[in-house]
């Protein structure tokens, strides 16, 4: 196969936001530059959240000021509300990833707003982008496959949310398995249902490996026609507001699986492994991603 699968690296944001160790700005920048050298072209580099609530994400403005525009890296900033959007615009982010929760229970605990309020905020942000300018907007629907507080999230709700994002004319839509509860058949069904209502808007998928189904779910998404997947070097990740949620699928694991099958990703798997091992030492914790532990094959 020569089909290209775009992997969005989320290690500097999702990978670090739940870690006990809080890295300095220079350490985060080193991580970002290593990942770019390993082939990352799109990367979540900062999160415009209140550092009092998520201290791991402090220093967003300093990080953005140290990453030059036009270096071949699309610098993505996470946005939860209008204040976050204004910070993203002010720092010159290349993309803004607006997060909308798919369940009220998670939304109130994570963002202090229910689903309806977050949809209203998304429309307001999209409207400002259209009238005042600003970076392209992707919308990620967290807990799109299940919520730690409300339980199952109906597919009809996810389809409705996707339709709302499409009506807002956003540039990309993502479904996130925030707590790692999805299975490959659910992924296939939700991808097919969402694709029917979003037209030509690109669809991205974001999987956590909490229950060891992350790579299987990524496979199902690719089989269903999705060409954009999130991943985190070393399998880092988790959410401080999602009990027991573990890391994202490892970037090196996803690259290994895809490239073994003949897909193209543009990543240097050796450089990813070196970066994962370096980060393991920095955080003083073992690597979660399997390929960094076992190595590639053939060696």
XYZ file of C-alpha atoms in Angstrom:
299
model
C 0.000 0.000 0.000
C 1.109 3.582 -0.577
C -1.724 5.225 1.348
C -0.467 7.941 3.677
C -1.781 8.042 7.240
C -1.248 11.350 9.011
C -0.301 10.976 12.665
C -0.846 14.009 14.873
C 1.596 13.907 17.798
C -0.106 14.812 21.083
C 2.673 13.921 23.536
C 3.547 17.488 24.609
C -0.081 18.145 25.524
C -2.118 15.001 26.249
C 1.030 13.074 27.039
C 2.120 15.408 29.838
C -1.117 16.791 31.291
C -1.623 13.920 33.750
C 1.992 13.355 34.790
C 3.054 13.810 38.401
C 6.315 15.327 37.223
C 5.912 18.905 35.982
C 8.425 19.724 33.286
C 10.076 23.092 32.797
C 9.417 25.052 29.613
C 12.893 24.219 28.261
C 12.268 20.509 28.794
C 8.945 20.694 26.971
C 10.612 22.528 24.101
C 13.300 19.848 23.914
C 10.554 17.206 23.718
C 8.778 19.096 20.933
C 11.974 19.547 18.906
C 12.909 15.875 19.258
C 9.462 14.887 18.027
C 9.699 17.250 15.079
C 13.080 15.760 14.198
C 11.430 12.325 14.333
C 8.961 13.390 11.639
C 6.028 15.099 13.368
C 4.403 17.675 11.089
C 1.322 18.409 13.206
C 1.665 18.514 16.979
C -0.357 19.580 20.012
C 2.300 21.709 21.649
C 0.311 23.674 24.243
C -2.996 23.758 26.092
C -4.655 27.076 26.865
C -6.183 25.965 30.148
C -5.959 27.478 33.595
C -2.551 26.412 34.978
C -4.034 26.438 38.475
C -6.237 23.528 37.435
C -3.686 21.758 35.227
C -0.216 22.909 36.320
C 1.449 20.518 33.860
C 0.251 22.799 31.059
C 1.741 26.034 32.400
C 3.998 28.064 30.134
C 1.916 27.958 26.956
C 2.784 31.500 25.890
C 6.504 30.949 26.517
C 6.488 27.728 24.516
C 4.725 29.324 21.561
C 7.125 32.282 21.617
C 10.049 29.851 21.344
C 8.654 27.885 18.405
C 9.117 29.796 15.158
C 6.342 29.867 12.625
C 7.060 28.425 9.209
C 9.409 25.710 10.440
C 7.400 22.923 8.841
C 5.528 22.163 12.072
C 1.855 22.993 12.506
C 1.672 24.136 16.135
C -1.674 23.161 17.640
C -3.107 24.733 20.790
C -5.887 23.121 22.816
C -8.854 25.426 23.464
C -11.769 24.870 25.861
C -13.526 28.242 25.786
C -13.457 31.761 24.392
C -10.613 32.808 26.685
C -8.578 29.889 25.370
C -9.362 30.912 21.789
C -8.185 34.461 22.451
C -4.904 33.145 23.888
C -4.439 30.860 20.872
C -4.942 33.759 18.480
C -2.635 36.057 20.468
C 0.211 33.524 20.442
C -0.098 32.787 16.730
C -1.064 29.116 16.871
C -1.238 27.419 13.485
C -4.318 25.436 14.567
C -6.784 25.594 17.442
C -8.210 22.317 18.697
C -11.520 23.129 20.390
C -12.641 20.363 22.758
C -16.334 19.649 23.316
C -17.368 16.889 25.704
C -19.928 14.351 24.509
C -21.401 13.852 27.980
C -22.646 16.269 30.633
C -20.981 14.388 33.489
C -17.523 14.716 32.006
C -18.140 18.201 30.653
C -19.102 19.658 34.015
C -16.118 18.088 35.783
C -13.611 18.758 33.008
C -14.750 22.113 31.646
C -17.374 23.404 34.038
C -20.050 23.360 31.346
C -22.607 20.894 30.011
C -22.759 19.703 26.408
C -25.244 22.359 25.264
C -23.124 25.154 26.756
C -19.986 23.811 25.088
C -21.715 23.577 21.705
C -22.791 27.191 22.108
C -19.188 28.169 22.881
C -17.940 26.229 19.840
C -20.338 28.104 17.556
C -19.264 31.422 19.077
C -15.582 30.628 18.532
C -16.203 29.505 14.951
C -18.177 32.692 14.271
C -15.331 34.858 15.575
C -12.848 32.963 13.448
C -14.970 33.606 10.365
C -15.413 37.339 11.052
C -12.133 38.301 12.758
C -9.701 35.726 11.435
C -7.560 33.281 13.331
C -6.153 29.794 12.925
C -8.080 26.880 11.416
C -10.323 25.139 13.915
C -10.556 21.445 14.610
C -13.204 20.234 17.048
C -12.516 17.158 19.165
C -15.465 15.458 20.811
C -14.095 13.886 23.980
C -15.797 10.858 25.593
C -17.312 10.088 22.179
C -17.314 6.362 22.961
C -18.090 6.387 26.677
C -18.031 8.554 29.811
C -16.572 7.651 33.231
C -19.524 9.329 34.953
C -22.528 8.942 32.632
C -21.649 5.554 31.145
C -22.506 4.777 27.534
C -22.683 7.700 25.117
C -25.360 7.097 22.459
C -24.217 7.105 18.860
C -27.088 9.433 17.939
C -25.648 12.086 20.259
C -22.217 11.817 18.661
C -23.794 12.177 15.220
C -25.725 15.233 16.402
C -22.545 16.785 17.782
C -20.701 16.141 14.519
C -23.548 17.748 12.591
C -23.310 20.831 14.822
C -19.583 21.099 14.104
C -20.198 20.689 10.391
C -22.838 23.440 10.523
C -20.226 25.671 12.173
C -17.973 24.984 9.160
C -14.967 23.888 11.195
C -11.903 22.586 9.384
C -11.635 19.141 11.007
C -13.667 16.932 13.343
C -12.265 14.346 15.747
C -13.797 11.591 17.863
C -11.876 10.838 21.060
C -12.008 7.712 23.182
C -10.914 9.632 26.250
C -11.114 6.736 28.706
C -10.282 3.850 26.364
C -13.597 1.977 26.276
C -14.211 1.640 22.535
C -14.008 -1.554 20.513
C -13.188 -1.854 16.793
C -16.778 -2.560 15.755
C -18.070 0.491 17.637
C -15.354 2.578 15.994
C -16.357 1.396 12.531
C -20.050 2.106 13.160
C -19.452 5.597 14.579
C -17.056 6.558 11.826
C -19.548 5.488 9.178
C -22.419 7.319 10.892
C -20.452 10.530 11.408
C -19.085 10.562 7.865
C -22.664 10.677 6.555
C -23.320 14.062 8.191
C -19.999 15.935 7.919
C -19.531 15.917 4.162
C -15.961 16.624 3.051
C -14.704 17.732 6.475
C -11.725 15.535 7.452
C -12.309 13.116 10.329
C -9.598 12.394 12.923
C -9.556 9.740 15.653
C -7.983 9.858 19.117
C -7.585 6.652 21.125
C -6.395 5.840 24.624
C -5.131 2.367 25.396
C -6.691 1.998 28.848
C -8.175 -1.429 28.070
C -5.612 -2.545 25.492
C -7.842 -1.900 22.474
C -6.192 1.284 21.181
C -4.313 -0.148 18.205
C -7.236 -2.384 17.247
C -9.446 0.698 17.252
C -6.922 2.594 15.125
C -6.941 -0.317 12.653
C -10.740 -0.190 12.516
C -10.650 3.545 11.867
C -8.177 3.162 9.007
C -10.265 0.336 7.535
C -13.308 2.627 7.725
C -11.485 5.282 5.695
C -9.979 7.593 8.311
C -6.564 8.997 7.338
C -5.739 11.049 10.459
C -4.932 9.579 13.864
C -3.604 11.033 17.124
C -0.820 9.307 19.040
C 1.646 10.057 21.828
C 5.324 9.139 21.812
C 6.050 6.514 24.450
C 2.345 5.930 25.038
C 2.219 8.879 27.448
C -1.117 10.392 28.279
C -4.204 10.530 30.425
C -6.680 13.059 31.724
C -6.655 14.483 35.264
C -10.458 14.495 35.211
C -10.922 10.932 33.895
C -10.413 8.318 36.637
C -8.096 5.425 35.648
C -7.619 6.681 32.077
C -4.151 5.780 30.860
C -2.019 6.871 27.942
C -2.709 7.374 24.288
C -1.648 4.778 21.787
C 2.119 5.071 21.373
C 3.267 6.884 18.256
C 5.999 4.295 17.696
C 3.483 1.451 18.100
C 1.133 3.008 15.556
C 3.959 3.755 13.118
C 5.256 0.181 13.436
C 1.831 -1.337 12.784
C 1.072 0.885 9.814
C 4.474 0.703 8.148
C 4.647 -3.101 8.568
C 1.454 -3.155 6.526
C 2.903 -0.862 3.862
C 1.278 2.432 4.817
C 3.343 5.612 4.853
C 3.596 7.859 7.920
C 6.694 10.010 7.416
C 8.081 9.162 10.871
C 11.528 7.862 11.833
C 10.677 5.035 14.230
C 14.229 4.873 15.577
C 14.101 8.542 16.540
C 10.710 7.998 18.192
C 12.131 5.160 20.292
C 15.117 7.291 21.338
C 12.763 10.133 22.297
C 10.509 7.794 24.290
C 13.500 6.435 26.232
C 14.778 9.947 26.902
C 11.346 10.985 28.188
C 11.160 7.861 30.334
C 14.316 8.965 32.096
C 13.092 12.527 32.445
C 9.805 11.439 34.030
C 11.390 8.537 35.946
C 8.776 6.039 34.776
C 8.767 3.018 32.448
C 7.768 3.339 28.798
C 4.192 2.303 28.073
C 4.574 1.872 24.310
C 5.441 -1.715 23.361
C 7.777 -1.026 20.446
C 10.094 1.117 22.571
C 10.343 -1.784 25.019
C 10.585 -4.676 22.531
C 12.262 -3.019 19.563
C 11.387 -3.168 15.886
C 11.331 -6.276 13.736
C 13.525 -7.150 11.899
C 16.020 -5.750 14.371
